[in-house]
Short mmCIF file of C-alpha atoms and ligand atoms in Angstrom, two decimals:
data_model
loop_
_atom_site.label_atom_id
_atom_site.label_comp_id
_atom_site.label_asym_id
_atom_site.label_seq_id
_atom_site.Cartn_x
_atom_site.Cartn_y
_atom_site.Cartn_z
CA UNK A 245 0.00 0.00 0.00
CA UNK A 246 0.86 3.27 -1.02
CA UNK A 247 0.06 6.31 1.26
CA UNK A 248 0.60 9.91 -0.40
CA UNK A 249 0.01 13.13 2.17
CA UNK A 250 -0.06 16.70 0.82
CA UNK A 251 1.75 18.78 4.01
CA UNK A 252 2.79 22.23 4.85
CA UNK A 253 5.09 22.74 7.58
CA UNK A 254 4.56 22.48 11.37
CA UNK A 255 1.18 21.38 11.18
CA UNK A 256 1.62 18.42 8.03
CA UNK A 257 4.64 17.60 10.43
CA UNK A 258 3.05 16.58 13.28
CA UNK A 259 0.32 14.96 11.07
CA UNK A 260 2.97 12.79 9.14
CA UNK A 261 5.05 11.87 12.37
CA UNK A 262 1.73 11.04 13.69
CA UNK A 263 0.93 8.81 10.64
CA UNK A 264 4.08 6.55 10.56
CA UNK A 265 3.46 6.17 14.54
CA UNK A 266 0.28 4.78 13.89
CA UNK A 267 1.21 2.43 10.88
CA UNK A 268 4.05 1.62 13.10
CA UNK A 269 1.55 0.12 15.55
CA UNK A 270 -0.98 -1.50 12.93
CA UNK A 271 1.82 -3.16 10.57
CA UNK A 272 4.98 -4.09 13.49
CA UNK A 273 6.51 -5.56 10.72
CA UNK A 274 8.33 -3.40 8.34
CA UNK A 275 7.48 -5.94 5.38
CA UNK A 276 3.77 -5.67 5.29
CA UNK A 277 3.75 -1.64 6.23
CA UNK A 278 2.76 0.94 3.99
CA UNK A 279 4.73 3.26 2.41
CA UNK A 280 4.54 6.99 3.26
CA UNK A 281 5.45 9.76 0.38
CA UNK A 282 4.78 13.47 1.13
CA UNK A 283 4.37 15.84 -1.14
CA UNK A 284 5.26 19.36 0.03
CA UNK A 285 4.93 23.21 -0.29
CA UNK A 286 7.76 24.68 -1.70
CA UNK A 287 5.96 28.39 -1.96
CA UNK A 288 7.74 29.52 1.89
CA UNK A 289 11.35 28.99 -0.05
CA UNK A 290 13.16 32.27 -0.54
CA UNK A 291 17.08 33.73 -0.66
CA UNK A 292 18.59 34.21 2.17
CA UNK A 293 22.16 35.65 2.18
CA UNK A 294 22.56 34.04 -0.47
CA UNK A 295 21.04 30.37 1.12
CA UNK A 296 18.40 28.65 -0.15
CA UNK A 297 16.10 28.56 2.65
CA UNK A 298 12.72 25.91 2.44
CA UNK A 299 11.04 26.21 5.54
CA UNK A 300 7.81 23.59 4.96
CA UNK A 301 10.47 20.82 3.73
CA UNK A 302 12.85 21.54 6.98
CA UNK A 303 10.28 21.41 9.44
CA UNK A 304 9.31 18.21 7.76
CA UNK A 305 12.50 16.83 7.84
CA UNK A 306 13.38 18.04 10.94
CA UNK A 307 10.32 16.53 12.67
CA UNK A 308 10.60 13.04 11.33
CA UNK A 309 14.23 12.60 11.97
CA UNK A 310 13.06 13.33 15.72
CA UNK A 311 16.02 16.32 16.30
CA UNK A 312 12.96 19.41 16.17
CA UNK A 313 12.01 21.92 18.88
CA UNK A 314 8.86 20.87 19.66
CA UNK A 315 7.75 23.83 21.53
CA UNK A 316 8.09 26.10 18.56
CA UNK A 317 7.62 23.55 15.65
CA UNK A 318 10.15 24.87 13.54
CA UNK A 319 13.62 24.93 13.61
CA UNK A 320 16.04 22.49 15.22
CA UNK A 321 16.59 21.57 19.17
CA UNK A 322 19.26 23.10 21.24
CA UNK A 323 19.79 25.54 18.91
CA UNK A 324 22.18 28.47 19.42
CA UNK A 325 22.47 31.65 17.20
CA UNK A 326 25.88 33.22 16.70
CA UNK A 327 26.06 33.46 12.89
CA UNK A 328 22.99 35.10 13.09
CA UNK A 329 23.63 37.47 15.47
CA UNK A 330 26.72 38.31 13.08
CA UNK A 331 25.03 38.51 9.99
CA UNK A 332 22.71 40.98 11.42
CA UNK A 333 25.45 43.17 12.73
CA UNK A 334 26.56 43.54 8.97
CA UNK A 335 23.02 44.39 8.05
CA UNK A 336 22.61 41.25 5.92
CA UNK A 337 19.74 38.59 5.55
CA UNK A 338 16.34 39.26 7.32
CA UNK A 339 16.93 39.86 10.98
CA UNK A 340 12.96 38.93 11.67
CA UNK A 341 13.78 35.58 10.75
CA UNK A 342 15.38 33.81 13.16
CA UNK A 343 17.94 31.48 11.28
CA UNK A 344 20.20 28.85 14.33
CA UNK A 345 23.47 28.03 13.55
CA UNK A 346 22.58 24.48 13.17
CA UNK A 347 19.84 25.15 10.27
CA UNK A 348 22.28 27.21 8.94
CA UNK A 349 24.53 24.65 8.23
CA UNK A 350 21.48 23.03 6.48
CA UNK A 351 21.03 25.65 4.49
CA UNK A 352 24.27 25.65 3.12
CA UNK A 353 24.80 22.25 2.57
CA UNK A 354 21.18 22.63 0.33
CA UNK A 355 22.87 25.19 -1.16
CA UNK A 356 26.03 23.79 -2.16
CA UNK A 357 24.45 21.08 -3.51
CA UNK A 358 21.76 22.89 -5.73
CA UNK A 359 24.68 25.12 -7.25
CA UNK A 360 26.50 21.77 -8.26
CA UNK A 361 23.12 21.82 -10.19
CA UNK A 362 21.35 18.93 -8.27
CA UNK A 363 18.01 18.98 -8.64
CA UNK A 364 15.77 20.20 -5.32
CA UNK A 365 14.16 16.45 -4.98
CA UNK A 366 17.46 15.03 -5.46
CA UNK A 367 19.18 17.17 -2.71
CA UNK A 368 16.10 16.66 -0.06
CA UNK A 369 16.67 12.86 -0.42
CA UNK A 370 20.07 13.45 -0.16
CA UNK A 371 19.54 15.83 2.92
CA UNK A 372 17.05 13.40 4.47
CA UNK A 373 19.53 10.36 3.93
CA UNK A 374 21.86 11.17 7.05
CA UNK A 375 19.69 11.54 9.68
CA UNK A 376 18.99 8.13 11.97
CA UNK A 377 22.10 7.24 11.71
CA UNK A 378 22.15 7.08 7.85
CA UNK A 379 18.84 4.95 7.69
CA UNK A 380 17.15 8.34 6.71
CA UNK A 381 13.54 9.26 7.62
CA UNK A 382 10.80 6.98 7.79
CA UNK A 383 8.67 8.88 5.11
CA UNK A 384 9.83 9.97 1.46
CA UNK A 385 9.79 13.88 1.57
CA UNK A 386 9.36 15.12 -2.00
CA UNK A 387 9.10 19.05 -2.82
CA UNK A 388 5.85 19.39 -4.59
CA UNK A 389 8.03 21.50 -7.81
CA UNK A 390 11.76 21.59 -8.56
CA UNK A 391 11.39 25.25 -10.05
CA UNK A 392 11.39 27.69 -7.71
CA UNK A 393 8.09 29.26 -6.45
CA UNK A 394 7.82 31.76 -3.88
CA UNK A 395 4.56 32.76 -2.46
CA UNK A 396 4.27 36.84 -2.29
CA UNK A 397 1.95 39.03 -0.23
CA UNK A 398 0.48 42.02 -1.64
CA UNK A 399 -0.24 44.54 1.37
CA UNK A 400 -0.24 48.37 1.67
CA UNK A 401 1.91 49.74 4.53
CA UNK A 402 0.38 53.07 3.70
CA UNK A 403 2.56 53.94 0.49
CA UNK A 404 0.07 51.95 -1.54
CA UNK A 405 0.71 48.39 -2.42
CA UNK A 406 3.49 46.60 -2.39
CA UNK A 407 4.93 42.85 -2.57
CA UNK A 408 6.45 41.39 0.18
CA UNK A 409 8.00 37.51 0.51
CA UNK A 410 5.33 35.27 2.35
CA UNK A 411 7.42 34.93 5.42
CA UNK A 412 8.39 39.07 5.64
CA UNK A 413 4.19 39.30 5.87
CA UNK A 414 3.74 36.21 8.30
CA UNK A 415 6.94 36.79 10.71
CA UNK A 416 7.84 40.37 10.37
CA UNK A 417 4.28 41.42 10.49
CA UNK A 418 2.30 38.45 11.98
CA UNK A 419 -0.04 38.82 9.34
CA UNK A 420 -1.54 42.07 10.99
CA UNK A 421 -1.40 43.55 7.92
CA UNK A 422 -4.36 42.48 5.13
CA UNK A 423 -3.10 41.01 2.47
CA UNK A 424 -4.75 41.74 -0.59
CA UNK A 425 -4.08 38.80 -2.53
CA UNK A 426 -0.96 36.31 -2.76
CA UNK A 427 1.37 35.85 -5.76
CA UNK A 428 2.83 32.97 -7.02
CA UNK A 429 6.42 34.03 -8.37
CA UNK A 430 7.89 31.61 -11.14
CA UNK A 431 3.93 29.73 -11.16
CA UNK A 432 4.42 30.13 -14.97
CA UNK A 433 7.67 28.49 -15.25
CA UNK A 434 7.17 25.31 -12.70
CA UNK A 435 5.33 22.36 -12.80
CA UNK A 436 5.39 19.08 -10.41
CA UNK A 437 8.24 16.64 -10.82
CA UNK A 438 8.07 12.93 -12.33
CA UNK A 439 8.23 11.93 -8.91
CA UNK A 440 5.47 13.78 -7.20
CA UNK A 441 3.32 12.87 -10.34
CA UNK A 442 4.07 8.89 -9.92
CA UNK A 443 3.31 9.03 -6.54
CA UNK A 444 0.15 10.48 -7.05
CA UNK A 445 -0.78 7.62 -9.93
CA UNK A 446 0.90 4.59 -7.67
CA UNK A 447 -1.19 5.96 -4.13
CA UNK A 448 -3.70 3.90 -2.85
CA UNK A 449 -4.82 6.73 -0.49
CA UNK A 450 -3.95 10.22 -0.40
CA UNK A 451 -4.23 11.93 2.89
CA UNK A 452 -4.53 15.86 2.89
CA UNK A 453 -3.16 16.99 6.37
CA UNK A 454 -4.17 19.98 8.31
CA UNK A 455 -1.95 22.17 6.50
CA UNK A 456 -2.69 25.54 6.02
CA UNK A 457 -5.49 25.14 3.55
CA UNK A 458 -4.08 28.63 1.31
CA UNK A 459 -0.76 29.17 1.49
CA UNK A 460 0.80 25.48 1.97
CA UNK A 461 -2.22 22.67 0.87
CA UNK A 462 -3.34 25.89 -2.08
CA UNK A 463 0.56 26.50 -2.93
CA UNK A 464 0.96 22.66 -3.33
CA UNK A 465 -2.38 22.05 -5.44
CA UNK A 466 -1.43 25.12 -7.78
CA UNK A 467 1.26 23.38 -9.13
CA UNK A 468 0.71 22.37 -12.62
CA UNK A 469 0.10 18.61 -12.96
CA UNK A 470 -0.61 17.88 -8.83
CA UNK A 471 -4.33 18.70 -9.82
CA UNK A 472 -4.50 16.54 -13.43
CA UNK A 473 -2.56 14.06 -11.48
CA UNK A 474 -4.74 13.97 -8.27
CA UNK A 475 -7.82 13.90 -11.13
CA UNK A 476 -6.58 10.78 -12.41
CA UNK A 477 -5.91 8.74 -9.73
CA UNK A 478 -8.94 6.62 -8.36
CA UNK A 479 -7.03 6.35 -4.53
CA UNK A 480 -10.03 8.01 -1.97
CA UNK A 481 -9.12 11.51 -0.93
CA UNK A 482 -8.93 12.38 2.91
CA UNK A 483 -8.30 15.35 4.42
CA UNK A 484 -8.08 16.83 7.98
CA UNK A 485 -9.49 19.86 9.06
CA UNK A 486 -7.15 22.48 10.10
CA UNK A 487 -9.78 24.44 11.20
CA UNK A 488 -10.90 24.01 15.46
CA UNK A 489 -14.42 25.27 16.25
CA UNK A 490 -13.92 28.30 14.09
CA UNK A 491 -9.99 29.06 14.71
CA UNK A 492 -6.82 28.60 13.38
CA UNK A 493 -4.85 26.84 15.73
CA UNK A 494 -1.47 28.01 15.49
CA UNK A 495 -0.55 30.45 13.36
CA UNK A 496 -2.52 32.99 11.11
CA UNK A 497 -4.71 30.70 8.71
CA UNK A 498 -7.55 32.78 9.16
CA UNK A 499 -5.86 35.89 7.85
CA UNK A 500 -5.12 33.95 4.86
CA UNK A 501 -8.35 32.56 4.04
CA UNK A 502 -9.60 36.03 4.90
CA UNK A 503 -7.49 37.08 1.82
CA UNK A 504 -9.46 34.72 -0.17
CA UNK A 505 -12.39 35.51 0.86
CA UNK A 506 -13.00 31.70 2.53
CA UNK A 507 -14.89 31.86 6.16
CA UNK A 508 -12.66 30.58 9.11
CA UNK A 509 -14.47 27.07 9.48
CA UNK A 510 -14.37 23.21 8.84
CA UNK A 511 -17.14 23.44 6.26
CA UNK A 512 -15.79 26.71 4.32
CA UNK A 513 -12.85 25.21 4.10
CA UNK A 514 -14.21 21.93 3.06
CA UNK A 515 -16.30 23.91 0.57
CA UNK A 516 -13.17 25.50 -1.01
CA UNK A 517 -11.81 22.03 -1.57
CA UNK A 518 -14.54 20.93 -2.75
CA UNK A 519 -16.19 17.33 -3.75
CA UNK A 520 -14.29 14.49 -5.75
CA UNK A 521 -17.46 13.87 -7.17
CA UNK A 522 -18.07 17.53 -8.27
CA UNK A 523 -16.41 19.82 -10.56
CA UNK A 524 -14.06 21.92 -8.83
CA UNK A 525 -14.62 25.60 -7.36
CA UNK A 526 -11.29 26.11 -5.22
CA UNK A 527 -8.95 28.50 -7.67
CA UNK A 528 -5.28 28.36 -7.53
CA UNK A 529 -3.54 31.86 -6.10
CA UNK A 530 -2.58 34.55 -8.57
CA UNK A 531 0.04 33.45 -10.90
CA UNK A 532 2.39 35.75 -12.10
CA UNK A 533 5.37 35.29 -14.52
CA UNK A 534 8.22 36.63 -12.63
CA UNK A 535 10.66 33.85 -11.37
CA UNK A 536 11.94 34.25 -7.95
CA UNK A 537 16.05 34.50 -8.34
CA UNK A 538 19.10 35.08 -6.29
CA UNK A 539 20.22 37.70 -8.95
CA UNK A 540 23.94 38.04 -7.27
CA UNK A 541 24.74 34.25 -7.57
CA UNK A 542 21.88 32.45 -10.40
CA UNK A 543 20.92 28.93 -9.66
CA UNK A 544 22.51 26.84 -12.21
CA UNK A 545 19.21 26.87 -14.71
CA UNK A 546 17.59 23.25 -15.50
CA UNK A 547 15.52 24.90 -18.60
CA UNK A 548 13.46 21.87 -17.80
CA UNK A 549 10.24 21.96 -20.53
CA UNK A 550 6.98 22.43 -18.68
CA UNK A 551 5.16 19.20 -18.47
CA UNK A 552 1.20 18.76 -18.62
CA UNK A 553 0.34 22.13 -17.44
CA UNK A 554 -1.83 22.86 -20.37
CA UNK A 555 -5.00 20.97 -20.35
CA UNK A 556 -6.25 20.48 -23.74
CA UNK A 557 -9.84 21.70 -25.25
CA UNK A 558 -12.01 19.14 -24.05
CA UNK A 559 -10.46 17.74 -20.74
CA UNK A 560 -13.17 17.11 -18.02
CA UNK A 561 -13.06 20.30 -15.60
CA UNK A 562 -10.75 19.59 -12.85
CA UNK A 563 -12.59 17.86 -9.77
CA UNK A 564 -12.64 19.19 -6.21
CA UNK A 565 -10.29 17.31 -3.99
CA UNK A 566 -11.95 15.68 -0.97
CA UNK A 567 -13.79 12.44 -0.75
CA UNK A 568 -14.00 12.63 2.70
CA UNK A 569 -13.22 15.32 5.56
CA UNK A 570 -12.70 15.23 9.25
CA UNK A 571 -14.07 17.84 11.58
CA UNK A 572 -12.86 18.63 15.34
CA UNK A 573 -15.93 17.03 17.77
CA UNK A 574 -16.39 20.72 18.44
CA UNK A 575 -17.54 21.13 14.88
CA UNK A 576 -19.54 18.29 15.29
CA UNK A 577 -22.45 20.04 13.41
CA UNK A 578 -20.79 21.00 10.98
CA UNK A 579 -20.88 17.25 9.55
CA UNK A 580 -24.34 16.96 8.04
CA UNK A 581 -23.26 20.23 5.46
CA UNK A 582 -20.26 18.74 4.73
CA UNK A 583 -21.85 15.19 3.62
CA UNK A 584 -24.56 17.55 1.77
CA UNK A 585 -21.58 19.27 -0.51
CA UNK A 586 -20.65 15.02 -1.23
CA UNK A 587 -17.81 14.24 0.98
CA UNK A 588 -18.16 11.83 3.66
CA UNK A 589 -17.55 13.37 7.02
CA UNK A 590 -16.71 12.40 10.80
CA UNK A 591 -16.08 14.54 13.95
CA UNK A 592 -13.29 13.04 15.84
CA UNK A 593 -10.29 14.68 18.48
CA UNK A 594 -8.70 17.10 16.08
CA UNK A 595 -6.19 18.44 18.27
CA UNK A 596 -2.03 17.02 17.86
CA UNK A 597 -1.23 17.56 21.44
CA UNK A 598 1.30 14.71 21.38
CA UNK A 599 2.26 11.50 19.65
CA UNK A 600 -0.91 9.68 21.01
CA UNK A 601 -3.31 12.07 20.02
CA UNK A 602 -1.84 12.62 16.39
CA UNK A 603 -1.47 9.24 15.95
CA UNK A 604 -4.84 8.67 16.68
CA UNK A 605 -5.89 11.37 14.19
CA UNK A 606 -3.74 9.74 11.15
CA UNK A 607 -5.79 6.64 12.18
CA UNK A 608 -9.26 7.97 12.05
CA UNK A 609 -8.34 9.65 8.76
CA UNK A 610 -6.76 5.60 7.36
CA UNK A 611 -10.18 4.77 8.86
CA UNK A 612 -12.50 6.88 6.47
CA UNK A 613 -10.10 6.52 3.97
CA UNK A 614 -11.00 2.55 4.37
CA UNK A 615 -14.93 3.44 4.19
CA UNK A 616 -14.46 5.00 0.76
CA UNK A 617 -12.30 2.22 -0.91
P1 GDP B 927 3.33 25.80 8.63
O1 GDP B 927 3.85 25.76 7.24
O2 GDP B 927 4.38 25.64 9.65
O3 GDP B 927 2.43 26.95 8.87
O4 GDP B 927 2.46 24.48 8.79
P2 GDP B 927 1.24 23.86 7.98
O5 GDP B 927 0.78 24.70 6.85
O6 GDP B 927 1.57 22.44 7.70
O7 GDP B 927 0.13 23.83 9.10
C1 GDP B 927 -0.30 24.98 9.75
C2 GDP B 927 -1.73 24.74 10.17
O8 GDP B 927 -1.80 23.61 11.01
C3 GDP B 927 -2.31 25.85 10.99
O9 GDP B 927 -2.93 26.78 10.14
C4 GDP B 927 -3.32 25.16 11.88
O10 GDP B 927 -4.60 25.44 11.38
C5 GDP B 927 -3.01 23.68 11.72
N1 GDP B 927 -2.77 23.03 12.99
C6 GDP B 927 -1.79 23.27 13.87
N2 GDP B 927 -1.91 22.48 14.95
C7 GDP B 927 -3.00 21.71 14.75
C8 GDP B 927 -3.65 20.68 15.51
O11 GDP B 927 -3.24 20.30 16.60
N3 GDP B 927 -4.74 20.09 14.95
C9 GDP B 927 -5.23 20.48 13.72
N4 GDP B 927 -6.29 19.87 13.24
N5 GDP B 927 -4.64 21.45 13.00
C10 GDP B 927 -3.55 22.05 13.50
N1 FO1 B 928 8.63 31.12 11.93
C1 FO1 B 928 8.47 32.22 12.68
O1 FO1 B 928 7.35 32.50 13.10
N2 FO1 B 928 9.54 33.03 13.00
C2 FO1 B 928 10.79 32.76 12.56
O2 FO1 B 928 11.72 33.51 12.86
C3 FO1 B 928 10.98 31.58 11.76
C4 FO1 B 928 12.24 31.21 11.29
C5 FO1 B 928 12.39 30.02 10.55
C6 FO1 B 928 13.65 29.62 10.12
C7 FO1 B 928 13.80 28.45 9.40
C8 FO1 B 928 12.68 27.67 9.13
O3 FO1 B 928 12.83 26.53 8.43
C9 FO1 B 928 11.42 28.05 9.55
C10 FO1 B 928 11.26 29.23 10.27
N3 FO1 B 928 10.00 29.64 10.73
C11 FO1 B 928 9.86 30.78 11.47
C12 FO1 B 928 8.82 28.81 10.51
C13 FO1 B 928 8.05 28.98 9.26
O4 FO1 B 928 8.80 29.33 8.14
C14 FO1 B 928 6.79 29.80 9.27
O5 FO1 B 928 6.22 29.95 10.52
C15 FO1 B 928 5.83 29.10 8.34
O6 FO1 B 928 6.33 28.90 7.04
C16 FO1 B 928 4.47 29.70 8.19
O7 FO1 B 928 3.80 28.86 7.34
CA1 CA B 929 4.96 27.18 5.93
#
């Protein structure tokens, strides 16, 4: 059995690490146990300094090789921050974001490796291939695009608008700012890699995590050929609500989907996904043309040829994505509207307090997945 989840960061994280716990417990031996492959948002990546920085894919790795701070989500453990510190004193690199000398080393190991003109999936299994003692992590971590594609806020400080890198709008500003719409730099240029695209057509279930459902989950689904791909592939669709009796837990969702003009609940969101067995409503974020680059020191270009992003005349409208959905037991009414839009719903704990609980939720979510075979 194949199992394919579409993650963010800190939140498809604890999802994932959740997920192998629990198929840990069903399947004890390795053998007979499913394998895991997550697809994830590259949109968070920017320059740093000169670094390639990918945030989502980092706290993903970071998480499943078990070395993370917890507490925050992000970031490594026992971290300390003297580069940092020096970097800032020379007014370089984006003092709001706090960068530990640890992930730094990370960064320029990714780096390194993507100027020897390594493709990003190649370097992330490379990456991922040292921790646990070289046995790597227990879950394939691909990045949803090798291109680069940055996610970009549009906001107006009061000088009328301007566009500002995701993370500037999110850390620098908390998101207290409105955005009035998000850009996709380089959308034109990128489209999902072989491997995310076999995944997809090999999965026997895809699980949708409680990502953030616009700026991770939307950045991954924009790419061209995760949708035609997803389309395709007859594996039942399950996603979890990141949405807890009308709040974003952790983090700013709601000012996101506020951007979008998507209501801050379980159903709205569900309704943005919309139904497998419907056409689809949920539109990808603005594209625009421009690709993001490092203008000092250009990546060494792939000129890769973009692959299935043009549908031709006649193609079926693209589906929603869900065939089923699970709400928090606080949005236990929310159910009966979801099953009305044609996805099969439950209300179960929704909250990853700790290994048991998320476990538990990757379970439930196997568990529907099971009823829609
Ligand atoms: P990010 O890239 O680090 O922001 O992480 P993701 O996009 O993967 O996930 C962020 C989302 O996770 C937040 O918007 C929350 O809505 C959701 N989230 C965080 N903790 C929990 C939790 O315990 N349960 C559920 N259901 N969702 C959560
Ligand atoms: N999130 C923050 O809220 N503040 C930070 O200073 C910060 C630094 C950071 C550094 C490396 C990394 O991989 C992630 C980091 N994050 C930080 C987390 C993360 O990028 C964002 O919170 C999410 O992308 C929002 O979706
Ligand atoms: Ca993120």
């Amino acid at each position: 059995q194949n199992i394919v989840v579409l993650v963010g960061g800190v939140g498809g994280a604890r999802f994932t690490r959740g997920l192998v716990a629990e198929l840990e417990r069903r399947h004890p031996s390795p053998s007979s146990r499913p394998t895991v492959t997550a697809i994830v948002n590259t949109g968070d990546d920017s320059w740093i300094a000169g670094l390639r920085v990918t945030p989502d894919l980092d706290s993903m790795m970071y998480t499943l090789a078990g070395v993370n701070d917890d507490e925050r989500g992000w970031g490594l453990r026992d971290e300390s921050y003297r580069v940092s510190a020096e970097m800032n004193a020379y007014g370089v690199g984006w003092p709001w974001f706090t960068l530990g000398d640890l992930d730094l080393g990370t960064h320029i190991a990714r780096t390194a490796l993507l100027r020897e003109g390594m493709p990003l999936t190649d370097v992330v299994a490379r990456l991922a291939s040292r921790w646990n003692d070289g046995a790597g992590l227990p879950v394939r971590l691909l990045p949803v695009t090798d291109e680069p594609v940055e996610t970009h806020v549009e906001i107006d400080l009061g000088s009328g608008p301007e566009l500002v890198h995701f993370e500037e709008w999110w850390v620098k500003h908390r998101a207290a700012v409105p955005a009035q719409r998000f850009v996709q730099l380089g959308l034109a240029a990128a489209s999902a890699t072989r491997a995310v695209r076999d995944a997809l057509a090999t999965a026997d279930v895809v699980l949708v995590a409680p990502s953030n459902p616009v700026v991770s989950v939307g950045t991954v689904l924009s790419i061209p050929g995760v949708r035609s791909s997803l389309d395709e592939s007859s594996a039942p669709v399950v996603g979890v609500s990141p949405i807890i009796g009308g709040a974003a837990v952790r983090g700013y969702a709601d000012a996101c989907l506020a951007a979008i003009g998507v209501e801050t609940s379980a159903l709205a969101v569900a309704r943005h996904y919309g139904s497998r067995s419907r056409a689809a409503s949920a539109q990808p974020l603005v594209d625009s043309a421009t690709p993001p680059v490092d203008s000092a020191q250009p990546l060494v270009d792939s000129a890769k040829p973009v692959v299935d992003s043009a549908k031709p005349n006649g193609d079926p409208a693209p589906r929603g994505l869900l065939d089923g959905w699970l709400v928090a037991e606080e949005d236990a009414d929310a159910v009966e509207a979801v099953e009305a839009l044609g996805i099969r719903s439950r209300s179960v704990p929704l909250w990853m307090k700790d290994a048991e609980t998320s476990a538990a939720l990757a379970g439930a979510a196997l568990d529907l997945a099971a009823e829609l075979f």
